[in-house]
């Protein structure tokens, strides 16, 4: 399935999928994100790293307007996806989130069957015309999340009965099933053991063939392993944003260096 | 000696014991409380407990046992054939007790000397007259055997009372002395006192069990008594409810159960959608300001006594419905009191019950679940309908079952709002009646406690208790399981 | 995933155009939200309708139309009236004669039938007789009497009885209403605050005007004292045991399940329990507030235990650890530290439990505390607990069951008084919570 030519994806790296300009986020009186501007590339993995509380998750949640669900949260500045301002008044966050999928820190399968978990997105978005199509979408998504072989015989058992790693891959399949263009991942491996983490990382590696993947992680090794671009956040500021190699080998900002070498964080 | 004086004396002994024990402990340590194992107060409390607890325990047991013992003795002494046709030993004993009380009252106000009250020469006819004149309740003329029974009843009670007083005082004094002799510096008074307090706490906690046992026993005994004089097959098999005081009552439970069920269904049809949607709106949509005003306002509905709802049904909702569905309107309704009236009002009463329970349950669904759905691009209502509600379903079902049990057990609204006619009808605008309403009417009427017409109330109560208990246990089990799932 | 999905038009879905599917979904969203608002509004509307009917129907109970008449009774008239067989009748005759004379003197225009007066004022004889028997020194002097009008006339002035519904009968004629209107205009009939309603006792079925809630307020109060003094210590003791000491085993589990079930047992079942255990078995007096208090105690205990346990639970474990750490026994830690900290919450829960008990009706009916036993005030402390009395809600029920508009008015009025008590108790609970609430 994932035999798209590597050249093509390298070419696509030059495409800019998301542009953020001077984004400010306030939680009540707290200024959580300070003037962040960043360009996120299509069909690549972008990692947000930084010490906890630095605002990386908050910023991630701005990209599909999940912060709308928090009453006291206020976002200023401009975020464009494919050149369209997602905070434009004409934008429906529901449509936006179908285009920008999200996977959360803790695996959160719905208390439904594995099949229904994956079929949920396509169903609400009216993406399929009949059961056969839906079955196909579910299978494709589960294969895409490298879960199909493990669950194909128990599609109608509860999703909550899977192991942690499987649950997280189920959540990824669930997000993939709605055919998003961007996939946001908020510390997707923090609740998983090393083996499950490796599986999910492999999965992310293959996902970047189709999506622009943005991942928040507290693990620098993970960022180094899987991402092409890395952004370092500190105290609500975007300190440095560059190719992952550059960040880890030759950071330009002393704060980045301190963090990478373990002196802050 | 009246019991109250005995209690006061024992209490005084206890207080004295406290003071004595405390000072004795201090004395034994030479006034230096550091040499004692426990604080001096604990030694005092120990003596007080030893004085009070055993004596009060004996007092309580005696007070319960004596009437039972005396009654069984007296009823054993009653000559054969004194129990008239259609009556029971219990009724005769009640008369004996009334007569004895009457004589007691006469002696107390000085109309009769104590000797005379006990003498065998008292003329029953004269006594009846005197009792009636003194305003004592006497149902019929007192007969000689009853008078004799009453006199020996008085005598036995007097002896019993004296024996009780002596025994209780003896035990109290014994406890006092024992407690004082225990008092020594090495004595672990605190541990003993704390142990006793612990027993007291356990006793308080067990009262809940005792209450349940009390409920079950009081229902069971009287229900068995009822089924002895009225066949259970008729009670559960007959479709007619028509009690009559001449006997030949038809006491079939089905019309009452049907009325109960019908009213509850209407109530739930009103309360569940409104309550559930109110809960959803308050927990998922409402701003903080709306939530903090609307929620307490709705909960006022839950704090209003049911008698208010009853009156509201009888005098406001009933006439209102009559204007629309009555003879001047569509003509479906004969009178303001009907299944619909009671059901609607009961539904209003249950709205906050359903809404606050559902609110709790909806809030227990983890936010991650909502985020997951919203993150996929679901709208809020899709998230609620397809993720939150299915996840909360067991809890909500539990809440609805609890509401149903409330509706089934509700009394005042149906007594005032549903009418009194027991009938099996499908028309919601007919007057019908319920199990609870009939319990009230059968037990507040003039019928004799031993008659099937009164005893049937206990069988009805038993049915009600079993149904609501079943619903509650089941509902609480579901809710508990549900809570554990997300904890 | 098919290749077509990540190529071509599908690749760049514009967000600015809202497709039909999304429009439909958003409409469903809006509808759903409206359902929620409608539900809230429906609930609030019910509350408003309830409040309006209570106030509109209940307020008239607090006023009464009274006739003020000055009467001078001579020594001879007194002696003569006392000498008659129907004494109150004699007084009524004297009164009627005097009143008629006064009206004629005032020059009332309407020609009226002397019997009209009787129908307007009812039977004043008993009131007048008892006044003079108590105050013989007032004989020969002018005394102003404040007499209630008959309930039909009272209802007429309050709008309960409409002129077009009146047909001449031996109870009331249209001419009576004309006269009453004139008396009202002349200021002889005045609307006054009805103290009798607040302080009085229940009256007989044919005298709604004299009915009052006072005696049953005393009954309710006595019951609440019993409930307070039993349920607070027992409830607190049980909660302390279950929350602080009880080992986790099947017996404590049973007790816990039991308590939550008891909280949901219909109140009428507690009435049956009270009837069977306290009256049939223990031979406690029927209709006594003591028995009512005992029944309500058993009924409110689960509520109080549940709320007390919640307040004990909210005291952080660090407090217990701190006390145990300086060598206090577990009992001392609980009684010296945890309990005082939990006390505001416990009191709040108790007050709310009491309020619930105050409004309870059904169990009281079964143990005989119906309204019509509230005919006398208790004389003394023991009598307040042991002698037959009613309670506010039961008295309201009795009035409601009399099927008489005049008594319905009393029932609504009684509800206002009951709700005022409940409101006061809830306010007290809220104040307590505000004043002492502690956030850990």
Short mmCIF file of C-alpha atoms in Angstrom, two decimals, chain A residues 1 17 42-43 82 84 91-92 94-96 99 124-126 140 176 179 181 210, chain C residues 1-3 5-7 10-19 21-22 25-26:
data_model
loop_
_atom_site.label_atom_id
_atom_site.label_comp_id
_atom_site.label_asym_id
_atom_site.label_seq_id
_atom_site.Cartn_x
_atom_site.Cartn_y
_atom_site.Cartn_z
CA UNK A 1 0.00 0.00 0.00
CA UNK A 17 0.65 22.92 4.66
CA UNK A 42 3.21 18.67 4.13
CA UNK A 43 3.96 14.92 4.12
CA UNK A 82 -3.78 25.57 2.59
CA UNK A 84 -7.26 29.50 4.49
CA UNK A 91 -14.94 28.31 9.05
CA UNK A 92 -16.90 25.53 10.66
CA UNK A 94 -16.45 20.60 12.54
CA UNK A 95 -15.26 20.61 8.92
CA UNK A 96 -11.84 21.77 10.04
CA UNK A 99 -9.54 17.78 7.73
CA UNK A 124 -20.83 11.22 11.03
CA UNK A 125 -19.21 12.83 8.03
CA UNK A 126 -21.40 10.86 5.66
CA UNK A 140 -8.18 0.33 5.03
CA UNK A 176 -7.13 8.12 9.67
CA UNK A 179 -9.28 10.85 5.55
CA UNK A 181 -4.94 15.92 5.54
CA UNK A 210 0.09 10.63 3.12
CA UNK C 1 -6.55 3.58 1.15
CA UNK C 2 -7.03 4.11 -2.54
CA UNK C 3 -4.67 6.29 -4.49
CA UNK C 5 -7.89 9.88 -2.06
CA UNK C 6 -4.64 11.72 -1.83
CA UNK C 7 -4.59 13.17 -5.26
CA UNK C 10 -9.86 15.68 -2.77
CA UNK C 11 -6.40 16.72 -1.71
CA UNK C 12 -7.37 20.29 -1.09
CA UNK C 13 -10.81 20.44 0.40
CA UNK C 14 -11.54 24.09 0.96
CA UNK C 15 -12.77 24.93 4.41
CA UNK C 16 -14.47 28.12 3.40
CA UNK C 17 -17.30 26.47 1.52
CA UNK C 18 -19.71 24.70 3.82
CA UNK C 19 -20.97 21.60 2.10
CA UNK C 21 -23.74 17.58 4.64
CA UNK C 22 -22.21 19.98 7.14
CA UNK C 25 -25.32 18.48 10.59
CA UNK C 26 -25.18 22.00 11.90
#
